[in-house]
């Protein structure tokens, strides 16, 4: 009875011992598998280096074109200043054109960045898919004790399937989230590009309208210059004709003045001659009257006429400036 009791107490231990040995073997196998398994390394460094080299080349090109672009900017600013002096542009044309240029530059940069991110996403997805796989571990043990390993293998397989499923779910979730972010970014960029194109079309319409106005203004300017030239020529011809007529009128005026002076001189001479003749006529008339009166007095003996009787208060019938004359029988004439 004493020998049987220990054997009865040891009966439950062999299954536990076999289970512990199996667990130990499984753990050793996992440990070796994890030690021999290489870490998942991504091959993305060349991709980043290529993108960095591309950015450096673009930066070098921009630096190399800096001087030329500065000269072009100066030239464009001078031309724009000339256009501003000649024409009146809307106040928002410069801002719209600068905003258009900025949007075009940003669009090119965003397209390049989207292409790079898409390529990077494809590379990372390919690397993750290449490292995500189901792992099946076969453990060989001494089955001399006829241990039942099916349950252990099924459990390990279940664990591995669970791990693979979780990894696949995580990768799929990450993939879908990345796709959603990319879709959102693409939609935003598409909307930005659409607005940019609309602004570009609007600016093109404004430029065409301004070009049409510029052509109309140039044609009007040409017509006005032609009219001004014709007016100047007509004015010069009219001024020349007026100067010629003025010279002729001045000559005619001078000649008329000379003729007037001659006529005045002749008129003065004629007036003087007429005055002398009027005086003589008045003198002779008085003499005749005196002679006739003296004869009549002598004939009748009524009156005695002196030899030298003065005749006064005689006024010429012709215009003699209203002067009185005195005439004697001896033909003496006095002017008062």
C-alpha atoms as one frame of an Amber mdcrd trajectory, in Angstrom:
protein
   0.000   0.000   0.000   2.881   2.284   0.726   4.386   1.580  -2.720   1.067
   2.188  -4.474   0.383   5.603  -2.984   3.328   7.308  -4.637   2.380   5.899
  -7.999  -1.154   7.212  -7.583   0.164  10.671  -6.682   2.423  10.772  -9.778
  -0.320   9.800 -12.248  -1.555  13.381 -12.974   1.986  14.740 -13.689   2.934
  13.098 -17.051   0.322  15.076 -19.061   1.476  18.302 -17.418   5.109  17.433
 -18.070   4.367  16.747 -21.720   2.431  19.993 -22.009   5.289  21.965 -20.423
   7.813  20.322 -22.722   5.673  21.194 -25.705   5.367  24.789 -24.535   9.116
  24.941 -23.973   9.766  23.608 -27.456   7.342  26.066 -28.947   8.979  28.961
 -27.126  12.466  27.839 -28.173  11.307  27.573 -31.776   9.740  31.028 -31.650
  12.887  32.437 -30.099  15.109  30.954 -32.809  12.683  32.040 -35.511  12.640
  35.593 -34.210  16.429  35.624 -33.888  16.910  34.368 -37.434  14.226  36.617
 -38.884  15.564  39.825 -40.373  13.968  43.094 -39.542  11.694  44.625 -42.105
  13.815  47.187 -43.848  12.399  49.604 -46.296  14.163  50.522 -49.464  12.863
  54.136 -49.451  16.188  55.895 -48.906  17.104  55.973 -52.650  13.660  57.376
 -53.385  14.134  60.223 -50.906  17.681  60.831 -52.151  16.433  61.054 -55.741
  13.726  63.506 -54.724  16.280  65.580 -52.772  18.618  65.600 -55.785  15.754
  66.751 -57.991  14.942  69.572 -55.581  18.616  70.566 -55.461  18.815  70.667
 -59.250  15.692  72.796 -59.377  17.171  75.118 -56.737  20.397  75.392 -58.758
  18.408  76.160 -61.907  16.457  78.831 -60.033  19.682  80.360 -58.681  21.250
  80.258 -62.152  18.203  81.947 -63.680  18.055  84.562 -60.918  20.043  87.212
 -62.812  18.176  86.668 -66.067  14.834  86.729 -64.296  15.823  89.956 -62.499
  16.658  91.586 -65.862  13.395  90.334 -67.334  11.532  91.649 -64.279  13.148
  95.078 -64.693  12.269  95.128 -68.387   8.702  94.019 -67.731   8.318  96.660
 -64.999   9.562  99.357 -67.389   7.165  98.214 -70.115   4.348  98.028 -67.568
   5.176 101.536 -66.343   4.955 102.794 -69.932   1.600 101.082 -70.399   0.370
 102.567 -67.119   1.309 106.046 -68.336  -0.473 105.529 -71.668  -3.510 103.608
 -70.517  -5.674 103.366 -67.408  -5.886  99.808 -66.096  -8.228  98.521 -63.412
  -6.703  98.602 -59.967  -6.984  94.839 -59.496  -5.266  93.743 -62.735  -1.773
  93.637 -61.216  -2.990  91.778 -58.125  -4.922  89.292 -60.237  -1.938  88.648
 -62.487   0.401  88.148 -59.507  -2.162  85.889 -57.829  -2.446  83.925 -61.080
   1.339  83.487 -61.281   1.487  82.369 -57.641  -1.321  79.889 -58.182   0.366
  78.449 -61.276   3.645  78.043 -59.373   1.856  76.469 -56.411  -0.043  74.146
 -58.742   3.179  72.862 -60.333   4.787  72.354 -56.918   1.702  70.554 -55.602
   1.541  68.295 -58.667   5.179  67.312 -58.181   4.575  66.708 -54.473   1.484
  64.600 -55.234   3.442  62.492 -57.711   6.222  61.977 -55.167   3.773  61.050
 -52.383   1.938  58.660 -54.696   5.203  56.947 -55.633   6.237  56.822 -51.973
   2.879  55.344 -51.008   3.171  52.660 -53.685   6.680  51.744 -52.520   5.648
  51.507 -48.868   2.579  49.447 -49.765   4.689  47.081 -51.821   7.186  46.676
 -48.975   4.458  46.049 -46.408   2.699  43.541 -48.622   5.961  41.713 -49.245
   6.560  41.338 -45.473   2.986  40.506 -44.459   2.484  36.735 -44.820   1.226
  33.802 -42.829   3.933  31.933 -40.947   3.604  28.219 -40.400   6.016  26.660
 -37.901   6.460  22.906 -37.783   7.817  21.603 -34.491   9.302  18.191 -34.317
   9.288  16.463 -30.960   9.911  13.053 -29.600   6.565  11.317 -29.822   7.704
   8.172 -28.085   5.291   9.001 -25.338   2.496   9.360 -27.924   1.743  12.955
 -27.088  -1.235  14.620 -28.813   0.240  17.659 -30.613  -2.746  18.446 -32.825
  -4.300  20.676 -30.219  -1.041  22.598 -29.725  -0.486  22.967 -33.469  -4.054
  24.141 -33.951  -3.653  26.671 -31.166  -0.390  27.969 -32.595  -1.941  28.129
 -36.039  -4.880  30.009 -34.585  -2.532  32.454 -32.898  -0.560  32.940 -36.112
  -3.764  33.394 -38.075  -4.924  35.910 -35.518  -1.618  37.789 -35.742  -1.717
  37.735 -39.538  -5.352  38.864 -39.543  -4.624  41.756 -37.186  -1.573  42.751
 -39.226  -3.581  42.579 -42.435  -6.407  44.591 -40.861  -3.967  47.232 -39.626
  -2.277  47.419 -43.018  -5.634  47.589 -44.764  -6.857  50.294 -42.379  -3.662
  52.274 -42.879  -3.975  51.812 -46.625  -7.604  52.983 -46.649  -6.840  55.962
 -44.404  -3.947  56.925 -46.666  -6.179  56.536 -49.717  -8.859  58.710 -48.128
  -6.313  61.377 -47.256  -4.931  61.243 -50.775  -8.441  61.462 -52.228  -9.219
  64.452 -50.016  -5.951  66.117 -51.023  -6.593  65.390 -54.701 -10.133  66.797
 -54.451  -8.827  69.936 -52.757  -6.110  70.345 -55.373  -8.662  69.699 -58.108
 -10.916  72.418 -56.717  -7.948  74.752 -56.373  -6.927  73.970 -59.943 -10.486
  74.577 -61.140 -10.644  77.947 -59.376  -7.208  78.772 -60.734  -8.297  77.944
 -64.266 -11.403  80.074 -63.856  -9.278  82.970 -62.639  -6.868  82.421 -65.536
  -9.756  82.459 -68.023 -11.138  85.616 -66.433  -7.729  87.258 -66.598  -7.398
  86.188 -70.238 -10.755  87.821 -70.988  -9.606  90.979 -69.208  -6.340  90.937
 -71.175  -8.216  90.487 -74.460 -10.597  93.324 -73.578  -7.676  95.577 -72.659
  -5.873  94.607 -75.874  -8.979  95.540 -77.877  -9.228  98.853 -76.031  -5.532
  99.409 -76.659  -5.957  98.820 -80.397  -8.953 101.169 -80.504  -7.003 103.784
 -78.573  -4.052 103.421 -80.956  -6.322 103.856 -83.986  -7.986 106.909 -82.379
  -4.550 108.295 -81.519  -3.443 107.848 -85.142  -6.600 109.572 -86.407  -6.140
 112.432 -83.950  -2.504 112.839 -84.952  -3.566 112.946 -88.627  -6.257 115.537
 -87.849  -3.802 117.599 -85.802  -1.290 117.489 -88.664  -3.957 118.554 -91.163
  -5.147 121.300 -88.818  -1.578 122.540 -88.383  -1.061 122.598 -92.144  -4.396
 124.382 -92.688  -3.554 126.830 -89.898  -0.141 127.535 -91.425  -1.722 128.091
 -94.843  -4.421 130.346 -93.344  -1.809 132.273 -91.343   0.342 132.711 -94.431
  -2.675 133.920 -96.444  -3.686 136.270 -93.622  -0.150 137.679 -93.436  -0.160
 138.196 -97.195  -3.560 139.931 -97.070  -2.404 142.016 -94.098   0.673 143.137
 -96.022  -1.490 144.085 -99.005  -3.928 145.924 -96.747  -1.066 147.755 -95.066
   0.287 148.733 -98.471  -3.190 149.867 -99.568  -3.604 151.794 -96.300  -0.256
 153.479 -96.747  -1.136 154.364-100.325  -4.553 155.650 -99.192  -2.844 157.769
 -96.527  -0.495 159.199 -99.129  -3.425 159.857-101.509  -5.372 161.450 -98.647
  -2.424 163.708 -97.864  -2.190 164.730-101.508  -5.929 165.338-101.665  -5.799
 167.380 -98.458  -2.958 169.395 -99.873  -4.828 169.974-103.132  -8.001 170.776
-101.183  -6.102 173.323 -99.106  -4.675 174.885-102.222  -8.102 174.967-103.888
  -9.660 176.407-100.731  -7.004 179.109-100.574  -7.513 179.893-104.257 -11.272
 179.980-103.800 -10.904 182.248-100.771  -8.759 184.668-102.740 -11.221 184.614
-105.609 -14.146 185.216-103.253 -12.315 188.155-101.742 -11.603 189.615-105.156
 -15.214 189.078-106.255 -16.505 190.779-103.088 -14.051 193.603-103.591 -15.073
 194.162-107.158 -18.740 193.963-106.181 -18.248 196.628-103.527 -16.330 198.738
-105.972 -19.084 198.404-108.488 -21.665 199.279-105.871 -19.596 202.244-104.743
 -19.125 203.440-108.278 -22.809 203.039-109.066 -23.831 204.823-105.872 -21.402
 207.660-106.490 -22.704 208.086-109.954 -26.244 208.195-108.724 -25.316 210.783
-106.098 -23.461 212.876-108.571 -26.386 212.676-110.909 -28.922 213.799-108.358
 -26.659 216.006-106.263 -28.090 214.693-103.073 -25.049 213.075-101.582 -21.321
 213.743-101.411 -19.242 210.622-101.370 -15.712 210.910-100.012 -12.876 209.739
-102.131 -11.842 207.079 -99.717 -14.875 205.505 -98.128 -14.462 202.263 -96.258
 -16.830 199.378 -96.646 -17.172 197.204 -93.624 -19.214 194.335 -92.331 -18.985
 192.359 -95.563 -19.041 188.632 -95.337 -18.118 186.348 -98.214 -20.829 184.220
 -99.690 -18.411 181.351 -99.871 -17.081 179.694 -96.696 -14.298 182.028 -95.527
 -14.196 180.761 -92.014 -16.602 183.528 -90.904 -13.991 186.359 -91.069 -15.028
 189.937 -91.716 -13.248 191.989 -94.415 -12.973 195.725 -95.037 -12.670 196.954
 -98.629 -11.842 200.522 -99.706 -12.154 202.162-103.079  -8.444 201.995-103.392
  -8.671 198.152-103.285  -7.143 197.832 -99.861  -8.295 194.695 -98.055  -7.958
 194.135 -94.314  -8.779 190.926 -92.418 -10.016 191.169 -88.858
